[in-house]
């Protein structure tokens, strides 16, 4: 009884304690040396909002592909990260990611504890024309969507409370360290020379490997064991989600230039071109294999292209982005085919699309990066620098191994505290009903195969 009461009250109690502690954070005036660029501020504000839009976009994208009895439970797992990570980011995660470096491995949690000194501190060294607070908020949006990506791999069988705990632990022990390694000037990957413009490692490979770990720990759904085909609940939702993701990705990649400049324009262009090329590549590759062109195929391919161009968006040329998008779509498509022949139950193919897509993007950045596009970057393999390709490869291996191992341990740890998976009865009833006491219906009128009009299907 006491254990059940603790589980019910615990989350609210933790939030209440954080809220009360926040009242004691000392206030300081905003820092301003007159060096800020108002155009850059306006641009990054818009980019920040665009990246946030990707989270509800992801909810539509995933929600449309699962069984209709799991639509709401899948969508809320993406969106709830906006609440959990926002509070955690202000409390300690921003410090862990961008605080004073401790041996290049992690930020000092006391540097910006409860955002202390963020508004009154000088600009981030790599973003001198915008306030540190704006830089922190822009990075927050990346931290929000990353655990949301993992939802697709564990959908239809993970407990909601267990997933909330996963978000917290993943942010603290996977995302924040990787952000520090990759984007902090003292981070180990940054000093190694690894280039990741907007999150190929920090966001996509980390989420993809965590997805693989989660799928292995949670094991297979009953429908997967019985080889039952799960029809998508609402393909128009997938199309809407793809549009929102594509739109938001302009902020994701172009905003990572951290200023309204020509580099942002180049990143904007490569983002769009890679997505378009990848959508066509996936769809046409399906046709070449004897399938019909599908809405899902184009949508999934476009997202893979967005994933793949992310690490190199500000380092590769616009023409190169066509190849990156097209190649990544084929590789991920083949990875999905391979996965379908195994017992791995990654519900919405997060590992083949985000994990593999991110790896392909990082490696092709090592091939196509050029200082002609970004003078602060490096010439890649195609431009006579094979060393950089192997640096990228080393970075990929480090991130993939770290994310998989730590995420696997996180999922195992949660399973010790409480069952991470719903019961077979709850899985059969659907997580919308069993976890949230709510139900989704596709419209208010469904016409059965017999032609009989009914209000809904249970």
XYZ file of C-alpha atoms in Angstrom:
458
model
C 0.000 0.000 0.000
C 2.796 2.409 0.964
C 4.707 1.524 -2.203
C 1.646 2.219 -4.358
C 1.068 5.544 -2.586
C 4.710 6.523 -3.177
C 4.380 5.806 -6.904
C 1.249 7.932 -7.073
C 2.530 10.883 -5.047
C 6.236 10.690 -5.880
C 6.273 12.476 -9.272
C 4.205 15.396 -8.002
C 6.291 15.612 -4.825
C 9.517 15.842 -6.833
C 8.064 18.576 -9.048
C 6.803 20.476 -5.980
C 10.255 20.358 -4.373
C 11.888 21.676 -7.564
C 9.296 24.453 -7.826
C 9.920 25.540 -4.230
C 13.718 25.429 -4.582
C 13.438 27.582 -7.702
C 12.034 30.397 -5.556
C 15.376 30.755 -3.775
C 17.525 31.266 -6.888
C 19.098 34.753 -6.664
C 18.198 37.204 -9.448
C 20.697 39.253 -11.442
C 20.255 41.858 -14.196
C 20.424 40.744 -17.812
C 23.892 40.744 -19.324
C 24.328 43.089 -22.279
C 27.601 44.513 -23.559
C 25.956 45.940 -26.652
C 27.407 43.141 -28.802
C 24.148 41.392 -29.581
C 22.850 41.380 -33.142
C 19.092 41.928 -33.255
C 18.778 40.107 -36.589
C 20.512 37.072 -35.142
C 18.305 37.189 -32.058
C 15.155 37.343 -34.171
C 16.331 34.491 -36.388
C 17.269 32.178 -33.508
C 14.004 32.954 -31.719
C 12.136 31.782 -34.823
C 14.445 28.783 -35.214
C 13.839 27.825 -31.583
C 10.078 27.906 -32.131
C 10.470 25.826 -35.303
C 12.449 23.144 -33.494
C 9.777 22.996 -30.790
C 7.168 22.433 -33.506
C 8.983 19.230 -34.422
C 7.860 17.583 -31.173
C 4.099 17.696 -31.907
C 5.057 16.889 -35.499
C 6.797 13.757 -34.262
C 3.708 12.902 -32.220
C 1.558 12.992 -35.372
C 4.184 11.083 -37.352
C 4.380 8.243 -34.825
C 0.740 8.389 -33.744
C -0.491 7.820 -37.271
C 1.546 4.632 -37.712
C 0.592 2.631 -34.614
C -2.595 0.645 -34.007
C -5.571 2.881 -33.313
C -5.839 1.594 -29.739
C -2.376 3.048 -29.027
C -2.537 6.403 -30.833
C -2.944 8.687 -27.815
C -0.453 6.826 -25.649
C 2.157 7.088 -28.403
C 1.535 10.774 -29.064
C 1.652 11.844 -25.416
C 4.983 10.080 -24.884
C 6.541 12.427 -27.442
C 4.813 15.567 -26.203
C 5.296 14.974 -22.469
C 9.045 15.294 -23.011
C 8.451 19.015 -23.518
C 7.370 19.243 -19.907
C 9.877 16.869 -18.335
C 12.951 18.111 -20.200
C 12.038 21.805 -19.861
C 12.056 21.560 -16.064
C 15.104 19.293 -16.007
C 17.031 21.519 -18.425
C 16.631 24.591 -16.237
C 17.350 22.635 -13.080
C 20.578 20.854 -14.035
C 20.778 19.461 -17.586
C 21.947 22.679 -19.254
C 24.802 22.787 -16.752
C 25.701 19.181 -17.483
C 25.742 19.860 -21.228
C 27.266 23.342 -21.400
C 28.620 24.114 -17.945
C 32.299 24.404 -17.048
C 33.920 21.287 -18.474
C 35.144 18.530 -16.189
C 37.916 16.781 -18.162
C 35.903 17.130 -21.378
C 33.418 14.517 -20.139
C 30.598 16.471 -18.495
C 29.688 19.983 -17.460
C 29.837 21.101 -13.847
C 26.240 20.779 -12.569
C 26.707 23.873 -10.401
C 27.691 26.195 -13.263
C 24.108 27.019 -14.284
C 22.140 25.197 -11.566
C 18.502 26.366 -11.811
C 19.667 28.621 -14.697
C 21.604 30.699 -12.178
C 23.780 33.141 -14.080
C 22.346 32.304 -17.498
C 20.540 35.599 -18.044
C 23.378 37.556 -16.430
C 26.243 35.699 -18.070
C 28.150 36.542 -21.253
C 27.224 34.920 -24.571
C 28.214 31.373 -25.398
C 31.672 31.454 -26.977
C 30.428 29.985 -30.282
C 27.337 32.223 -30.395
C 28.616 35.696 -29.446
C 25.809 37.695 -31.081
C 22.879 36.267 -29.098
C 22.164 36.152 -25.342
C 23.196 33.037 -23.460
C 19.557 32.521 -22.446
C 18.509 32.272 -26.090
C 21.305 29.803 -26.829
C 20.145 27.733 -23.843
C 16.536 27.755 -25.058
C 17.554 26.773 -28.588
C 19.517 23.822 -27.214
C 16.587 22.911 -24.968
C 14.454 22.135 -28.010
C 17.007 19.556 -29.192
C 17.017 17.978 -25.745
C 13.207 17.750 -25.812
C 12.807 15.899 -29.077
C 15.628 13.370 -28.610
C 13.968 11.065 -26.028
C 10.726 11.539 -27.972
C 12.353 9.777 -30.923
C 12.836 6.634 -28.848
C 9.063 6.330 -28.399
C 8.668 4.750 -31.816
C 10.763 1.720 -30.885
C 8.980 0.886 -27.621
C 5.452 1.928 -28.590
C 2.451 -0.239 -27.806
C 4.005 -1.974 -24.782
C 5.876 0.388 -22.405
C 4.296 1.767 -19.238
C 3.806 5.526 -19.257
C 5.374 6.010 -15.819
C 8.382 3.931 -16.848
C 8.822 6.046 -19.939
C 8.756 9.252 -17.876
C 11.585 7.862 -15.759
C 13.459 6.894 -18.928
C 13.236 10.479 -20.198
C 14.837 11.788 -16.987
C 17.634 9.222 -16.868
C 18.342 9.431 -20.604
C 18.630 13.231 -20.433
C 21.018 13.083 -17.478
C 23.221 10.150 -18.441
C 23.119 10.014 -22.252
C 21.997 13.262 -23.867
C 23.802 15.775 -21.637
C 27.184 13.992 -21.779
C 26.960 13.615 -25.573
C 26.008 17.273 -26.026
C 29.007 18.209 -23.899
C 31.382 15.920 -25.802
C 30.247 17.173 -29.192
C 29.328 20.855 -28.843
C 31.333 22.161 -25.889
C 34.744 23.550 -26.971
C 36.364 21.412 -24.268
C 34.357 18.277 -25.094
C 36.302 15.152 -26.010
C 34.696 14.702 -29.430
C 34.931 18.427 -30.201
C 38.660 18.396 -29.440
C 39.056 15.180 -31.410
C 37.822 17.061 -34.472
C 34.443 15.358 -34.910
C 31.997 17.600 -36.796
C 28.276 17.412 -36.064
C 26.505 20.545 -37.242
C 23.064 19.964 -35.749
C 22.829 16.617 -33.975
C 23.679 13.549 -36.037
C 25.404 12.030 -33.008
C 23.817 13.900 -30.110
C 20.241 13.469 -31.303
C 19.845 10.772 -33.926
C 22.524 8.158 -33.287
C 21.951 8.463 -29.542
C 18.172 8.048 -29.964
C 18.587 5.271 -32.518
C 20.877 3.232 -30.274
C 18.637 3.865 -27.259
C 15.729 2.646 -29.373
C 17.613 -0.560 -30.158
C 18.362 -1.068 -26.464
C 14.734 -0.434 -25.510
C 13.409 -2.859 -28.105
C 15.744 -5.576 -26.815
C 14.818 -5.026 -23.158
C 11.056 -4.797 -23.709
C 11.073 -7.733 -26.112
C 8.395 -8.432 -28.717
C 4.754 -7.432 -28.773
C 2.244 -10.254 -28.939
C 1.165 -9.085 -32.405
C 4.795 -9.226 -33.534
C 5.222 -12.752 -32.167
C 2.055 -13.848 -33.952
C 3.150 -12.114 -37.171
C -0.017 -10.041 -37.218
C -0.080 -7.028 -39.505
C -0.797 -3.850 -37.535
C -2.609 -1.379 -39.818
C -1.619 2.292 -39.380
C -4.265 4.179 -37.444
C -4.248 7.291 -39.595
C -1.939 7.787 -42.572
C -2.990 11.447 -42.985
C -1.558 11.973 -39.467
C 1.756 10.631 -40.769
C 1.620 13.068 -43.673
C 0.834 15.973 -41.343
C 3.637 14.906 -39.009
C 6.086 14.719 -41.898
C 5.173 18.238 -42.978
C 5.627 19.606 -39.466
C 8.935 17.802 -39.041
C 10.215 19.019 -42.418
C 9.130 22.581 -41.609
C 10.620 22.483 -38.116
C 13.857 20.969 -39.395
C 14.685 24.259 -41.098
C 15.046 25.699 -37.605
C 16.863 22.584 -36.457
C 19.602 22.816 -39.101
C 19.637 26.428 -40.314
C 19.329 27.664 -36.729
C 22.472 25.725 -35.834
C 24.433 28.366 -37.719
C 23.560 30.447 -34.617
C 23.096 33.571 -36.677
C 21.258 35.060 -39.643
C 24.049 34.526 -42.141
C 24.982 32.806 -45.395
C 25.810 29.579 -43.571
C 22.238 29.410 -42.289
C 20.984 29.837 -45.860
C 23.213 26.999 -47.050
C 22.055 24.729 -44.223
C 18.422 25.593 -45.005
C 18.949 24.604 -48.640
C 20.771 21.329 -47.960
C 18.050 20.372 -45.472
C 15.258 20.769 -48.000
C 17.091 19.139 -50.894
C 18.211 16.097 -48.890
C 14.670 15.512 -47.608
C 13.170 15.708 -51.079
C 15.797 13.441 -52.603
C 15.409 10.895 -49.812
C 11.615 10.808 -50.049
C 11.833 10.084 -53.761
C 14.681 7.619 -53.278
C 12.759 5.536 -50.729
C 9.593 5.539 -52.817
C 11.321 4.761 -56.124
C 13.478 2.074 -54.507
C 10.297 0.416 -53.254
C 8.897 0.522 -56.789
C 12.113 -1.005 -58.149
C 11.618 -3.859 -55.669
C 8.111 -4.517 -56.979
C 6.038 -2.485 -54.515
C 3.616 0.321 -55.226
C 4.586 3.923 -54.423
C 3.167 4.719 -51.001
C 2.460 7.730 -48.826
C 4.265 6.075 -45.911
C 7.277 5.342 -48.094
C 7.763 8.929 -49.163
C 7.160 10.260 -45.654
C 9.579 7.857 -43.985
C 12.188 8.475 -46.678
C 11.928 12.245 -46.296
C 12.495 11.991 -42.543
C 15.513 9.726 -43.120
C 16.915 12.370 -45.468
C 16.418 15.031 -42.810
C 18.209 12.820 -40.298
C 21.116 12.124 -42.628
C 21.754 15.744 -43.609
C 21.642 16.979 -40.017
C 25.334 16.446 -39.125
C 26.605 17.902 -42.403
C 23.983 20.558 -43.169
C 26.436 23.390 -42.599
C 29.511 21.613 -43.945
C 28.493 20.101 -47.309
C 27.458 21.661 -50.606
C 23.882 21.818 -51.856
C 24.495 19.363 -54.752
C 26.096 16.886 -52.323
C 22.924 16.903 -50.247
C 21.078 15.154 -53.103
C 23.445 12.199 -52.873
C 23.372 12.157 -49.072
C 19.571 12.056 -48.976
C 19.223 9.468 -51.745
C 21.950 7.183 -50.373
C 20.709 7.339 -46.778
C 17.178 6.413 -47.862
C 18.394 3.295 -49.685
C 20.604 2.190 -46.782
C 17.839 2.722 -44.206
C 15.300 1.003 -46.466
C 17.570 -2.047 -46.660
C 18.071 -1.883 -42.883
C 14.286 -1.996 -42.414
C 14.095 -5.020 -44.727
C 16.848 -6.722 -42.729
C 15.136 -5.919 -39.426
C 11.844 -7.376 -40.671
C 13.578 -10.740 -41.099
C 14.772 -10.812 -37.482
C 12.972 -11.099 -34.147
C 13.819 -7.476 -33.256
C 10.587 -5.613 -32.485
C 11.450 -1.969 -33.107
C 7.826 -0.927 -33.573
C 8.310 2.024 -35.948
C 11.843 1.312 -37.195
C 13.584 3.985 -35.143
C 16.954 2.233 -35.213
C 16.997 1.600 -39.007
C 15.813 5.141 -39.759
C 17.283 7.417 -37.081
C 20.200 5.298 -35.908
C 21.360 4.072 -39.302
C 20.375 7.354 -40.998
C 22.426 9.318 -38.480
C 25.419 7.034 -38.962
C 25.240 7.384 -42.748
C 24.960 11.154 -42.410
C 27.980 11.393 -40.112
C 30.124 9.247 -42.389
C 29.076 11.099 -45.539
C 29.907 14.356 -43.777
C 33.384 12.870 -43.510
C 33.318 12.412 -47.280
C 31.661 15.601 -48.557
C 32.536 18.294 -45.993
C 34.356 21.231 -47.549
C 35.872 24.429 -46.220
C 34.447 26.166 -49.276
C 31.023 25.945 -47.643
C 32.200 26.533 -44.089
C 35.643 27.960 -43.451
C 35.425 26.831 -39.832
C 34.918 23.241 -40.969
C 37.255 20.673 -42.528
C 37.774 19.247 -45.996
C 36.545 15.658 -46.227
C 37.631 12.521 -48.039
C 36.415 13.754 -51.422
C 38.615 16.822 -51.050
C 41.793 14.950 -50.222
C 41.525 14.515 -46.462
C 40.907 10.841 -45.562
C 42.000 11.521 -41.970
C 38.800 13.440 -41.297
C 36.650 10.534 -42.513
C 38.268 8.236 -39.959
C 37.777 10.848 -37.245
C 34.069 10.828 -38.071
C 34.040 7.037 -38.053
C 35.715 6.982 -34.647
C 33.175 9.496 -33.318
C 30.277 7.392 -34.622
C 31.596 4.248 -32.943
C 32.131 6.020 -29.610
C 28.671 7.583 -29.576
C 26.874 4.432 -30.757
C 28.550 2.232 -28.162
C 28.075 4.727 -25.328
C 24.413 5.386 -26.077
C 23.526 1.719 -26.508
C 25.267 0.516 -23.337
C 24.037 3.311 -21.060
C 20.497 3.203 -22.469
C 20.390 -0.575 -22.078
C 21.420 -0.193 -18.420
C 18.791 2.535 -17.928
C 16.009 0.318 -19.274
C 17.215 -2.585 -17.118
C 17.397 -0.343 -14.038
C 13.850 0.907 -14.564
C 12.658 -2.670 -14.908
C 14.115 -3.428 -11.477
C 12.194 -0.548 -9.897
C 8.906 -1.452 -11.548
C 7.761 -3.582 -14.495
C 8.708 -1.553 -17.556
C 6.234 -3.371 -19.751
C 2.453 -3.421 -19.475
C 0.680 -6.699 -18.766
C -0.542 -8.854 -21.627
C -4.125 -7.854 -20.767
C -3.226 -4.139 -20.885
C -1.393 -4.643 -24.164
C -4.415 -6.380 -25.653
C -6.779 -3.624 -24.472
C -4.481 -0.964 -25.840
C -2.363 1.580 -23.979
C -4.788 4.436 -24.611
C -7.341 2.752 -22.362
C -5.046 0.900 -19.952
C -2.550 3.717 -19.328
C -4.631 6.862 -19.793
C -8.291 5.833 -19.603
C -8.857 7.550 -22.940
C -9.693 6.373 -26.438
C -8.952 7.495 -29.952
C -11.355 6.955 -32.830
C -10.516 7.648 -36.428
C -13.346 10.036 -37.193
C -16.886 9.613 -35.922
C -18.164 7.387 -38.687
C -16.568 4.274 -40.097
C -17.979 2.298 -42.968
C -17.401 -1.403 -42.446
C -16.554 -3.745 -45.282
C -20.219 -4.779 -45.375
C -21.273 -1.223 -46.081
C -22.889 -0.889 -42.666
C -22.374 2.539 -41.098
C -21.437 2.427 -37.424
C -20.339 5.025 -34.883
C -17.018 3.429 -34.024
C -15.067 0.216 -33.776
C -13.919 -0.962 -30.344
